[in-house]
JSON list of C-alpha atoms in Angstrom, two decimals:
[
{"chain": "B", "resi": 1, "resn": "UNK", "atom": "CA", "xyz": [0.00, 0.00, 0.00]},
{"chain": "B", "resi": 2, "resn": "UNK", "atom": "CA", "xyz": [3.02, 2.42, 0.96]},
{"chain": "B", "resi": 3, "resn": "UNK", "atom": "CA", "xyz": [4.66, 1.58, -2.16]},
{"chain": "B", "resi": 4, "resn": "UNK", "atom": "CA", "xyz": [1.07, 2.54, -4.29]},
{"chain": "B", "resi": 5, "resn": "UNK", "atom": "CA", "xyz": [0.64, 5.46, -2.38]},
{"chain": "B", "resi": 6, "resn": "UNK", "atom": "CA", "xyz": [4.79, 6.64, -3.11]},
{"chain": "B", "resi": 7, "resn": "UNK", "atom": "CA", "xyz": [4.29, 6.19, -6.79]},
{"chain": "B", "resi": 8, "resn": "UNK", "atom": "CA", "xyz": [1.34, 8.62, -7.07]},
{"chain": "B", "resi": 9, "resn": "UNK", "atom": "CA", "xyz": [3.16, 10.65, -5.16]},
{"chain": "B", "resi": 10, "resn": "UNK", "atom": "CA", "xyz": [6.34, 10.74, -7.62]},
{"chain": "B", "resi": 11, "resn": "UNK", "atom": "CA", "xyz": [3.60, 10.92, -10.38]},
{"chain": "B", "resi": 12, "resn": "UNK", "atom": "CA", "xyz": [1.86, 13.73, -9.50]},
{"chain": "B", "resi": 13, "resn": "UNK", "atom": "CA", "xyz": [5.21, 15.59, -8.66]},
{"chain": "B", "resi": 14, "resn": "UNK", "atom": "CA", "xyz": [6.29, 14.98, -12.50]},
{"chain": "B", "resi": 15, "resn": "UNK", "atom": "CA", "xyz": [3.00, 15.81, -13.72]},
{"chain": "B", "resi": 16, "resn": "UNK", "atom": "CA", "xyz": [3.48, 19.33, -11.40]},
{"chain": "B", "resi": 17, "resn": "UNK", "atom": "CA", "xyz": [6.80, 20.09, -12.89]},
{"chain": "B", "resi": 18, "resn": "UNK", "atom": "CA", "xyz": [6.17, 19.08, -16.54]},
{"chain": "B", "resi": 19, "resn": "UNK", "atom": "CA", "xyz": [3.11, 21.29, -16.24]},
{"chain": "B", "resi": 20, "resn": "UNK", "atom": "CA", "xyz": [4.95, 24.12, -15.12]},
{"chain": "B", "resi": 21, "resn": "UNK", "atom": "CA", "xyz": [7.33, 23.90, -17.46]},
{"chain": "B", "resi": 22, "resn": "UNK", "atom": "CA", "xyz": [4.98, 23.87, -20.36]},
{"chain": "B", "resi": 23, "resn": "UNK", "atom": "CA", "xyz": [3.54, 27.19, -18.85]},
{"chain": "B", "resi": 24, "resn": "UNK", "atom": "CA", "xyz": [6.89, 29.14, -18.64]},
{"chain": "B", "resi": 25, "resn": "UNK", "atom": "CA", "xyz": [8.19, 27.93, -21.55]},
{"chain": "B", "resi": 26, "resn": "UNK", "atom": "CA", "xyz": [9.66, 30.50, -24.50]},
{"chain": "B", "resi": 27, "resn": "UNK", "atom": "CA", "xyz": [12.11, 31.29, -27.23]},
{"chain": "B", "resi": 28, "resn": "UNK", "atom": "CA", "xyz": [14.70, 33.13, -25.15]},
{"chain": "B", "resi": 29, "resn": "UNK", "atom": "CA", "xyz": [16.83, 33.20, -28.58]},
{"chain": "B", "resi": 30, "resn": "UNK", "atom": "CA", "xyz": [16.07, 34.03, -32.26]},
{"chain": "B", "resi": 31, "resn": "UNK", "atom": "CA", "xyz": [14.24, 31.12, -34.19]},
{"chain": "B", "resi": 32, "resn": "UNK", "atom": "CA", "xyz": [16.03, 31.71, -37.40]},
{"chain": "B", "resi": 33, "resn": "UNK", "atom": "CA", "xyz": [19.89, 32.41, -38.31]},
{"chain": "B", "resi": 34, "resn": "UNK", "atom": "CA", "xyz": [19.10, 36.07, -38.91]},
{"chain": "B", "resi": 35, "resn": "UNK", "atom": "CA", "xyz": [16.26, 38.72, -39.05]},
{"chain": "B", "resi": 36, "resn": "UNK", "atom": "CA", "xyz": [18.10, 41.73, -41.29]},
{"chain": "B", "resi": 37, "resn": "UNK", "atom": "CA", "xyz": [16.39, 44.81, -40.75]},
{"chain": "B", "resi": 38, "resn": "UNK", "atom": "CA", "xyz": [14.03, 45.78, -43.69]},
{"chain": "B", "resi": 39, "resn": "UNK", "atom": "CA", "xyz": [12.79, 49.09, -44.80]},
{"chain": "B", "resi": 40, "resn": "UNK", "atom": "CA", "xyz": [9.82, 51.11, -42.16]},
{"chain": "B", "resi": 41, "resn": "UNK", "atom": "CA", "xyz": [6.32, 49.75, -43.29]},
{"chain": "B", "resi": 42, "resn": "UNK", "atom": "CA", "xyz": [4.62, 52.55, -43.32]},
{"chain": "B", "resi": 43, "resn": "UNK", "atom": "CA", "xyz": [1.57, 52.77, -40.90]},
{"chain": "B", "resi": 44, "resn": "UNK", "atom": "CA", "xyz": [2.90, 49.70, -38.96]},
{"chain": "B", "resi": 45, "resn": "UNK", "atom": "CA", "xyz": [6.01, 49.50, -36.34]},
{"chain": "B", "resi": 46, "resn": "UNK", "atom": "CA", "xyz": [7.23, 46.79, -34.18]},
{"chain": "B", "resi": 47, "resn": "UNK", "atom": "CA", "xyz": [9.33, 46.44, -31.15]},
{"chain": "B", "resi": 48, "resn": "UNK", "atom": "CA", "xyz": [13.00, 46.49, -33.34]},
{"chain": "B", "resi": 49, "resn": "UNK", "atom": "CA", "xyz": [12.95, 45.94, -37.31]},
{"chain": "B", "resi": 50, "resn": "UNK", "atom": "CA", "xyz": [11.29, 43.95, -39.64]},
{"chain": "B", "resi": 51, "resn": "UNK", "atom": "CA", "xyz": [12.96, 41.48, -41.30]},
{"chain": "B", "resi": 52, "resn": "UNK", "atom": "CA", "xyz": [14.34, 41.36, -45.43]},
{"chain": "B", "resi": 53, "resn": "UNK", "atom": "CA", "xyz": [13.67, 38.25, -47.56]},
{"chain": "B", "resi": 54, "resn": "UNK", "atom": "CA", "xyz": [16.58, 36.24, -46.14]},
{"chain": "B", "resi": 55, "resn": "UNK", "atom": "CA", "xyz": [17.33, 35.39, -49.67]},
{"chain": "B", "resi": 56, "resn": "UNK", "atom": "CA", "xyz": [18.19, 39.01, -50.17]},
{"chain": "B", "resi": 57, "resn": "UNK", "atom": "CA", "xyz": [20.21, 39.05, -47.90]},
{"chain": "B", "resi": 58, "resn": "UNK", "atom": "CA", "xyz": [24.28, 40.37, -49.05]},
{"chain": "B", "resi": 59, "resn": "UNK", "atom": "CA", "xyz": [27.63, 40.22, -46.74]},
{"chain": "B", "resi": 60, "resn": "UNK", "atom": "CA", "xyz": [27.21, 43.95, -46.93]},
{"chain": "B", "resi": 61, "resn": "UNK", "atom": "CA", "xyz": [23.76, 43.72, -44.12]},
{"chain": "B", "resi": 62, "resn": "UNK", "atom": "CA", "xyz": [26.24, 42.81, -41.60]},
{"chain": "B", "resi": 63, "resn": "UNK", "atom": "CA", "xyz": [28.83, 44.72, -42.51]},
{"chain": "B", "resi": 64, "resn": "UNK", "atom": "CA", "xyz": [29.91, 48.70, -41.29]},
{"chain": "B", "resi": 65, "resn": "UNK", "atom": "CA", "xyz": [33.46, 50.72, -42.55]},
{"chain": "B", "resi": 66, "resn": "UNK", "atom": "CA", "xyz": [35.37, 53.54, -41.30]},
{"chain": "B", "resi": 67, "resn": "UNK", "atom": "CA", "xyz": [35.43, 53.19, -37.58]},
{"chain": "B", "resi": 68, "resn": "UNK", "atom": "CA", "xyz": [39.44, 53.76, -38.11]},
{"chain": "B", "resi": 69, "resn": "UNK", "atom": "CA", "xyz": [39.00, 56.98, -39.04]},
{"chain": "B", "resi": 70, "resn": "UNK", "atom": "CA", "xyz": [39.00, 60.06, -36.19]},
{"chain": "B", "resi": 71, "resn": "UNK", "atom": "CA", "xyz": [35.84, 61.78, -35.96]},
{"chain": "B", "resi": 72, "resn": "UNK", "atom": "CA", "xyz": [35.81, 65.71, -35.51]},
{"chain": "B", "resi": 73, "resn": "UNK", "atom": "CA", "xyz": [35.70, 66.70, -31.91]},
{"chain": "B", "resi": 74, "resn": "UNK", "atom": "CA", "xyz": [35.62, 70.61, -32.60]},
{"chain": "B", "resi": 75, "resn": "UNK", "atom": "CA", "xyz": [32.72, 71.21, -30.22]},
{"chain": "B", "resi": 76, "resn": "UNK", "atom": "CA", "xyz": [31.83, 72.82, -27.07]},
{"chain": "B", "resi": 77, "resn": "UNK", "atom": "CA", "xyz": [32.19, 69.16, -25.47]},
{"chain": "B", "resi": 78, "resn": "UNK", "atom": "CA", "xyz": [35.42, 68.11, -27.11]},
{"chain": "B", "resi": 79, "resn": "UNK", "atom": "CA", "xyz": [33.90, 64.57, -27.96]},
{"chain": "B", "resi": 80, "resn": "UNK", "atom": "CA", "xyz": [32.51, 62.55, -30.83]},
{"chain": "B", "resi": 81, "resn": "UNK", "atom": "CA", "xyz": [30.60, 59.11, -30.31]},
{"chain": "B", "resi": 82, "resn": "UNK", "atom": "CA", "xyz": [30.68, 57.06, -33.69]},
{"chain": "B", "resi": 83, "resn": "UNK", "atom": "CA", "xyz": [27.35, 54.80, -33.14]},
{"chain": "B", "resi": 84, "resn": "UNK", "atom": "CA", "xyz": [27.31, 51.41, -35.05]},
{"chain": "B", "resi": 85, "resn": "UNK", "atom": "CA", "xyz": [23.69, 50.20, -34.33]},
{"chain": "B", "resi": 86, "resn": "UNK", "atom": "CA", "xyz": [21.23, 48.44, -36.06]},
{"chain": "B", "resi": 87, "resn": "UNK", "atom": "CA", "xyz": [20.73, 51.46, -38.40]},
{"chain": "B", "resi": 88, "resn": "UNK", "atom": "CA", "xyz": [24.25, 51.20, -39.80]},
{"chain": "B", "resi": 89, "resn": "UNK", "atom": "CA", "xyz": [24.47, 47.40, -39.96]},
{"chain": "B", "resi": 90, "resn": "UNK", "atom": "CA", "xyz": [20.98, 45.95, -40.62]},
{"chain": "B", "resi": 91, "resn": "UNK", "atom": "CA", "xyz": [21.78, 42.63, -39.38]},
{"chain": "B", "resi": 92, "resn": "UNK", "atom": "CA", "xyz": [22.36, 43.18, -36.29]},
{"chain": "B", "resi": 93, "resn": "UNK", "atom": "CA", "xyz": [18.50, 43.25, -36.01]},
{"chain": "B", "resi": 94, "resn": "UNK", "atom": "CA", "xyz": [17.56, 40.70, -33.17]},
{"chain": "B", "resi": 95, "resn": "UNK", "atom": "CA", "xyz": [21.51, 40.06, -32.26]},
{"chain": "B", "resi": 96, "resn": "UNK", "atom": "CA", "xyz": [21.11, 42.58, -29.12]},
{"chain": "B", "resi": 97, "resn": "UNK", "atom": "CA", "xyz": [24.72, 43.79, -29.95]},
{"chain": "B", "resi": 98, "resn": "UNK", "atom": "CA", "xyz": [26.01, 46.55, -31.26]},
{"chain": "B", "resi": 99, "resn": "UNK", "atom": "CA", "xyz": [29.31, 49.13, -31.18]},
{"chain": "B", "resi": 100, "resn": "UNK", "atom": "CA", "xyz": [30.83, 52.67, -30.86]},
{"chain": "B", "resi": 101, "resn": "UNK", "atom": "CA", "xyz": [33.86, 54.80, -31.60]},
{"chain": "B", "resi": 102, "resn": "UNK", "atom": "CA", "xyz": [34.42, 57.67, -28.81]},
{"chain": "B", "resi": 103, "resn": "UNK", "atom": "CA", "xyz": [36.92, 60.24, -30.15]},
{"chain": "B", "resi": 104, "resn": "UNK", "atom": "CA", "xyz": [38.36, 62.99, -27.83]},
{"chain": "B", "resi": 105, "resn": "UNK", "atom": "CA", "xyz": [39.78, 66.29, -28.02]},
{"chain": "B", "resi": 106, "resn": "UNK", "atom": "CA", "xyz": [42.33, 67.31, -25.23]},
{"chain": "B", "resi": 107, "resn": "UNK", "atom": "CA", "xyz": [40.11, 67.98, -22.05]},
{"chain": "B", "resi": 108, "resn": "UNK", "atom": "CA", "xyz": [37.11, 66.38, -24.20]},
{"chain": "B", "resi": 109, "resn": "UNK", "atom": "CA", "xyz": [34.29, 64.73, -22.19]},
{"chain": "B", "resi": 110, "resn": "UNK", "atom": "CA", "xyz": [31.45, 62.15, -22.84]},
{"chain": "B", "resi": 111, "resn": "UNK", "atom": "CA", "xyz": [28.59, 64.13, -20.34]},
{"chain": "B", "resi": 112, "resn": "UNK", "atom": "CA", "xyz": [26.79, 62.59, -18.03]},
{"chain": "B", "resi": 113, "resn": "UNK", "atom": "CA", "xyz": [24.21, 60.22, -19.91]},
{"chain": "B", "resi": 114, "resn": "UNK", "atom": "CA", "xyz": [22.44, 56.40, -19.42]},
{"chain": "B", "resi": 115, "resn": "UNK", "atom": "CA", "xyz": [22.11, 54.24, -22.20]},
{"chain": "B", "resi": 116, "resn": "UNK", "atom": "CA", "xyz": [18.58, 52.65, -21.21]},
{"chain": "B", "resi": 117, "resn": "UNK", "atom": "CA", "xyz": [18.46, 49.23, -23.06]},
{"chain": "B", "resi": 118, "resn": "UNK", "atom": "CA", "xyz": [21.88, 48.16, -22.63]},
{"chain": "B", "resi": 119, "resn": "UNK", "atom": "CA", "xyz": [25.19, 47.53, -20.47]},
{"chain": "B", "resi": 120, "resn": "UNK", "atom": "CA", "xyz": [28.18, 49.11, -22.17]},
{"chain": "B", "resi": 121, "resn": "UNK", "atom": "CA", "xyz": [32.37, 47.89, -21.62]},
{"chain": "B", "resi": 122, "resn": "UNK", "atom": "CA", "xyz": [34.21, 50.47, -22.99]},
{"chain": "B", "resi": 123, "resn": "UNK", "atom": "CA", "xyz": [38.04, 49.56, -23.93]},
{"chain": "B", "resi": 124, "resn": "UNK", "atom": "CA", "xyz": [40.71, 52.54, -24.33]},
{"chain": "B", "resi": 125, "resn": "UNK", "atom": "CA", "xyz": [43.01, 52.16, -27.47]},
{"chain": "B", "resi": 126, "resn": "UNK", "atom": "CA", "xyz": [44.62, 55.96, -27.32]},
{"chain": "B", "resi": 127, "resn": "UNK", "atom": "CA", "xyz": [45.45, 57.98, -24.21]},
{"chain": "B", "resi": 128, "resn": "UNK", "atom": "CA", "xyz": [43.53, 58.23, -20.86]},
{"chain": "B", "resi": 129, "resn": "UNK", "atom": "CA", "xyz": [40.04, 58.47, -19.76]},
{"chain": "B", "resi": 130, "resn": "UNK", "atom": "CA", "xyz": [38.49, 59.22, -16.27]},
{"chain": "B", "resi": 131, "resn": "UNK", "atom": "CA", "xyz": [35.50, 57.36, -16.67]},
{"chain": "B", "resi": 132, "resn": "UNK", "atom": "CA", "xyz": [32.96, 56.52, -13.89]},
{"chain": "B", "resi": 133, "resn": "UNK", "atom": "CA", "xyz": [28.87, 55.45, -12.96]},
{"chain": "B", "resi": 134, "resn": "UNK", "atom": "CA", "xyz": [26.83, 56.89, -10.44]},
{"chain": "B", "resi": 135, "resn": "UNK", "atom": "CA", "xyz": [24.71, 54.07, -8.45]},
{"chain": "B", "resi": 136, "resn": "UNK", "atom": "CA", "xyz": [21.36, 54.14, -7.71]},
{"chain": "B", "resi": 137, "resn": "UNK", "atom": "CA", "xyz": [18.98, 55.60, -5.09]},
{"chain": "B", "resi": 138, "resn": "UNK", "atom": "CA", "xyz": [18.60, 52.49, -3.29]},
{"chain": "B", "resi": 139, "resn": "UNK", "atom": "CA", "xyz": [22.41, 52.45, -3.27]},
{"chain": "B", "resi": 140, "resn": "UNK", "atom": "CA", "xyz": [23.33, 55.91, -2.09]},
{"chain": "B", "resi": 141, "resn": "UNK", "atom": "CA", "xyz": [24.37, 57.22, -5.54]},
{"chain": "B", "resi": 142, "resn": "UNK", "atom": "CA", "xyz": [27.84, 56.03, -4.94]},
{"chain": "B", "resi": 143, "resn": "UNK", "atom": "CA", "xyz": [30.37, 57.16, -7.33]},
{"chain": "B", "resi": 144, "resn": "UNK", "atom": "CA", "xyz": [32.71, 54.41, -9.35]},
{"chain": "B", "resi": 145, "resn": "UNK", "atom": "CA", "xyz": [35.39, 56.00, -10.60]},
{"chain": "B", "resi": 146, "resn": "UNK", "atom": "CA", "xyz": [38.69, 54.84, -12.38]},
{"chain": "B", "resi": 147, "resn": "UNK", "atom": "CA", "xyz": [41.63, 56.46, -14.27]},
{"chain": "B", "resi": 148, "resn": "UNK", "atom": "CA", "xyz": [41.88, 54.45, -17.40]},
{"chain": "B", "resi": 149, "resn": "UNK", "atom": "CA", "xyz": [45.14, 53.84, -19.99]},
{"chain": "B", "resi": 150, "resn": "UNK", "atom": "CA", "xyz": [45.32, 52.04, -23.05]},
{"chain": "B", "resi": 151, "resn": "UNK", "atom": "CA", "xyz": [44.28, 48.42, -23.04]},
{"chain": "B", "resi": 152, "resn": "UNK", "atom": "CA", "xyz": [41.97, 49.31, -20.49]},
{"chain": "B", "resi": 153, "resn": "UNK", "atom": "CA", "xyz": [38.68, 47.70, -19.81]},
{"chain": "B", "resi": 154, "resn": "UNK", "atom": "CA", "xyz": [35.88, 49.22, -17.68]},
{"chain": "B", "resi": 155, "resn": "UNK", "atom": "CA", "xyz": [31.77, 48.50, -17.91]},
{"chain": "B", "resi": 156, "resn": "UNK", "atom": "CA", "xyz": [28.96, 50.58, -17.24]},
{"chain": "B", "resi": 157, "resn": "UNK", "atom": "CA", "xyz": [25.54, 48.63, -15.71]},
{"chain": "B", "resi": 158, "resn": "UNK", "atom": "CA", "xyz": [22.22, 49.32, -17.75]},
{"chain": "B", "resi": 159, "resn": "UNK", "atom": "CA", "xyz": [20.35, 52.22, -16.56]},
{"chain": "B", "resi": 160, "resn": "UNK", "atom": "CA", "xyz": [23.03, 53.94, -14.80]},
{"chain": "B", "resi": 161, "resn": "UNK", "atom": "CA", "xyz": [24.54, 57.70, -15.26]},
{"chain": "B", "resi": 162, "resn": "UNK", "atom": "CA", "xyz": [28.27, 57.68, -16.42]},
{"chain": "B", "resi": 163, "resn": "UNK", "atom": "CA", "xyz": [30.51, 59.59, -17.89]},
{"chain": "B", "resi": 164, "resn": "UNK", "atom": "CA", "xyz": [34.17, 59.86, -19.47]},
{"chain": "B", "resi": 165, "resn": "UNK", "atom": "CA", "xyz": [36.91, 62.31, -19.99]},
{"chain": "B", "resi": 166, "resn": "UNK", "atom": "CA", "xyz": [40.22, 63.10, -21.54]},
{"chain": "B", "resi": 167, "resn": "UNK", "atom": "CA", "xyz": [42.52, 63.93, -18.73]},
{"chain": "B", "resi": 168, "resn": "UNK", "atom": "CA", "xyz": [45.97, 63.78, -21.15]},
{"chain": "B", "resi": 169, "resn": "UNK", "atom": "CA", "xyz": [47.10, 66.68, -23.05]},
{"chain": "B", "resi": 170, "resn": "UNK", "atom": "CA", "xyz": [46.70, 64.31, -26.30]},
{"chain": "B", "resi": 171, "resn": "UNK", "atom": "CA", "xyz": [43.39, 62.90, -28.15]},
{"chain": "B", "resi": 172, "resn": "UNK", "atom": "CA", "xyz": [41.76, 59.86, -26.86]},
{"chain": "B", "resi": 173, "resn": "UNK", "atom": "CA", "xyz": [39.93, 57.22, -28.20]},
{"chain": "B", "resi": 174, "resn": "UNK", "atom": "CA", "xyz": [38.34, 54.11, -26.70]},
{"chain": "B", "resi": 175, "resn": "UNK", "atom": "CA", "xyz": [35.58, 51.27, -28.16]},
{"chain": "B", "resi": 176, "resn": "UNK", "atom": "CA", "xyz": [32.62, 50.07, -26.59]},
{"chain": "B", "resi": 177, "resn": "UNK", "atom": "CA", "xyz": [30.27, 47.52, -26.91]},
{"chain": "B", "resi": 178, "resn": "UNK", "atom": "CA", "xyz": [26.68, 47.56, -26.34]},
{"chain": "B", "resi": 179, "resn": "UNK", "atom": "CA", "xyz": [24.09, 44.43, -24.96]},
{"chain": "B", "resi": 180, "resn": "UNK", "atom": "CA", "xyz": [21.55, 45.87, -27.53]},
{"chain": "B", "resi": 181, "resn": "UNK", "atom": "CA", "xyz": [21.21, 46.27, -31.13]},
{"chain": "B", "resi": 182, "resn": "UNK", "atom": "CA", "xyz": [20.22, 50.00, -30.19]},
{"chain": "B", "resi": 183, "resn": "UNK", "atom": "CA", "xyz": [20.81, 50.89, -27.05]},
{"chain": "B", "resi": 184, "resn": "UNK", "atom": "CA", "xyz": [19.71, 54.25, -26.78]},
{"chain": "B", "resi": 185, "resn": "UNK", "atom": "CA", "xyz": [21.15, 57.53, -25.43]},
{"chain": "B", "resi": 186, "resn": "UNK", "atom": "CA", "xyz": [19.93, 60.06, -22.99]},
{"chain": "B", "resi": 187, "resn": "UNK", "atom": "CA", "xyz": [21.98, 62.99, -21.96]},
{"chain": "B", "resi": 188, "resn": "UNK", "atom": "CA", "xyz": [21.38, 63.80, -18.41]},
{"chain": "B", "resi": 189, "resn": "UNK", "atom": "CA", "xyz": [22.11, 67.94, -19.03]},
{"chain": "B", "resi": 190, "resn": "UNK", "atom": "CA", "xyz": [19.87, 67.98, -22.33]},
{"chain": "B", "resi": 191, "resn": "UNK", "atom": "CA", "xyz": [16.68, 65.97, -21.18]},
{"chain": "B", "resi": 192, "resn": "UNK", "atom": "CA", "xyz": [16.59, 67.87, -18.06]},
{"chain": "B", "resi": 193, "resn": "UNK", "atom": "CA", "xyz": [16.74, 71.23, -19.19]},
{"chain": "B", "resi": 194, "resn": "UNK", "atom": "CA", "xyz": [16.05, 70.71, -23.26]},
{"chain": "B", "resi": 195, "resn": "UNK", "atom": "CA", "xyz": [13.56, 69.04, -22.72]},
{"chain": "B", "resi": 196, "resn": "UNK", "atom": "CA", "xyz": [10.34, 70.47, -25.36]},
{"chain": "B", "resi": 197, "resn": "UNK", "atom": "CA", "xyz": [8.10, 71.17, -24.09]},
{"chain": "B", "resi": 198, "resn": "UNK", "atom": "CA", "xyz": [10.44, 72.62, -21.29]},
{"chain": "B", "resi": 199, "resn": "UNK", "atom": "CA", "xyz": [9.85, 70.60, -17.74]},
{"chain": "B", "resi": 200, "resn": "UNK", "atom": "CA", "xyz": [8.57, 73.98, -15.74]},
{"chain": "B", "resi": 201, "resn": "UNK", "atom": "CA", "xyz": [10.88, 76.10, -14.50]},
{"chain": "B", "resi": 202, "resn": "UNK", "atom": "CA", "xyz": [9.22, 75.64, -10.78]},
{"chain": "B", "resi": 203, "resn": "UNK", "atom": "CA", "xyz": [9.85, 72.06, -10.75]},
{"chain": "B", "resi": 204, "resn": "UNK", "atom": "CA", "xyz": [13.53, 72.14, -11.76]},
{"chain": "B", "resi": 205, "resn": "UNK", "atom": "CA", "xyz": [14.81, 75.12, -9.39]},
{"chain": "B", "resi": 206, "resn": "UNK", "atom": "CA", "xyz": [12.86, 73.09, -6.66]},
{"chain": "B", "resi": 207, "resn": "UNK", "atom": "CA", "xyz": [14.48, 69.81, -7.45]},
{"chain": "B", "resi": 208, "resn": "UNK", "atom": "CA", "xyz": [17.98, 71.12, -8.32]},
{"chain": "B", "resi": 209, "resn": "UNK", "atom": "CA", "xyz": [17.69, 73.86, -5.44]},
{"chain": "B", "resi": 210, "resn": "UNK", "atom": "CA", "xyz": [18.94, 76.62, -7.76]},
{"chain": "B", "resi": 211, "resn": "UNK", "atom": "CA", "xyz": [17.09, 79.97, -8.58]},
{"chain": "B", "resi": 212, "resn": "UNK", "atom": "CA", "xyz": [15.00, 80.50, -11.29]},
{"chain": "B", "resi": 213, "resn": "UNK", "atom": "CA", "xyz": [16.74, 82.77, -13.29]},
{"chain": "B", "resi": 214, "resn": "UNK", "atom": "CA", "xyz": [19.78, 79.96, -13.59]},
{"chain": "B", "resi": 215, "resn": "UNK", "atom": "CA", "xyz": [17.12, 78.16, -14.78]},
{"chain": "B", "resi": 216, "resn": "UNK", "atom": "CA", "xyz": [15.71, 79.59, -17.27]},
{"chain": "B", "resi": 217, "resn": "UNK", "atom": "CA", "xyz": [19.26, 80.21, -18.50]},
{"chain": "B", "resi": 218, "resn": "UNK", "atom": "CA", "xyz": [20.13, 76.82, -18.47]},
{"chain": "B", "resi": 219, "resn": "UNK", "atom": "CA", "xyz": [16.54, 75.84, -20.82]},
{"chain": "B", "resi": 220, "resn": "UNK", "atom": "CA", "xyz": [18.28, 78.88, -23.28]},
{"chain": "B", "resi": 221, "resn": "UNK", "atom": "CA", "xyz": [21.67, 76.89, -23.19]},
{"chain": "B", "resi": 222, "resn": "UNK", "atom": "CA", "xyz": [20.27, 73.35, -23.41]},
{"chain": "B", "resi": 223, "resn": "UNK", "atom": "CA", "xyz": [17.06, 74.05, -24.89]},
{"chain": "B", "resi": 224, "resn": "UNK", "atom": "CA", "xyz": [16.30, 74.26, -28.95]},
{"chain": "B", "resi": 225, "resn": "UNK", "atom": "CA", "xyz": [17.34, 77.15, -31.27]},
{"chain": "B", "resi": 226, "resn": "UNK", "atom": "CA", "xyz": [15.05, 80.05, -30.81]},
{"chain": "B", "resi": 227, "resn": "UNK", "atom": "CA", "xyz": [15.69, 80.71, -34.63]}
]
């Protein structure tokens, strides 16, 4: 009778699990070798791109040229980020990779920014770079910090405000990698006070505790062209 009553036990505990299983089951990967972006159907968008005809598919979907180059960094932040996302190499649709060139001027800085649908690892290949992320809330907003040199690897968690520099008196230029095919990017500085409509003025000299004259300076300096 024990015996009996043990094997509809084990049964029912199989049945459990395989049931379960079945339930949460899903395609955690892509179900084909490659989805190469297509063309926007008009009137129609999806969460990423749609995918070509594989058979139309060339070498030259997955391919991207001209990172080698330098990139002008004759701006007012001394910095130009060379983006290699799914809109410069089509098949990296579905992949959840993708790449970027960060040149710098002397003094030249990266601002404070998140990327919101991916981790980056940055590697330096010229000069040095203070780089850094700011935790969260829950955290205390603790600062990580690190003085990097060539050959250099440091990563920045998804989500999180970071930053890099130039602190030689040379250009710099460092790689990074992305756990998306398009990450995203969100300067801190320009959302906050370019933001259009403009967040109120109220709410920003409240939350930044500064007076509302800086303010509305700061929507003139980070805000559109009034022309």
């Amino acid at each position: 009778m024990m015996e009996v009553l043990l094997r509809l036990l084990v049964t029912q505990v199989i049945l459990l699990a395989l049931a379960t299983s079945f339930v949460s089951c899903y395609d955690p990967n892509p179900l084909q070798d490659f989805c190469v972006a297509a063309s926007e159907t008009n009137r129609v968008f999806v969460n990423g791109k749609f995918c070509k005809d594989p058979k139309s598919v060339t070498a030259n979907d997955f391919s991207y040229s001209g990172l080698n180059i330098a990139r002008n960094t004759t701006n007012f932040l001394g910095s130009n980020v060379t983006t290699v996302d799914v809109n410069k190499i089509p098949g990296l649709n579905t992949l959840g990779v993708s790449l970027a060139r960060l040149d710098f001027a002397q003094g030249g800085q990266n601002p404070p920014h998140i990327h919101p649908r991916a981790t980056e690892i940055l590697v330096v290949t010229k000069g040095k770079l203070l780089v850094g992320f700011v935790s969260s809330n829950q955290d205390n907003n603790r600062l990580f910090y690190k003085v990097l040199k060539r050959g250099d690897v440091f990563v920045f968690p998804i989500g999180l405000i970071h930053f890099q520099m130039n602190v030689r008196r040379t250009r710099a230029v460092a790689f990074a990698g992305f756990g998306s095919q398009n990450p995203g990017t969100i300067r801190i500085a320009d959302a906050v006070f370019g933001s259009n409509p403009s967040i109120p003025q109220e709410v920003l000299a409240k939350a930044f505790q500064l007076d509302v004259k800086l303010v509305r300076f700061l929507h003139i300096v980070f805000g559109p062209p009034l022309w």
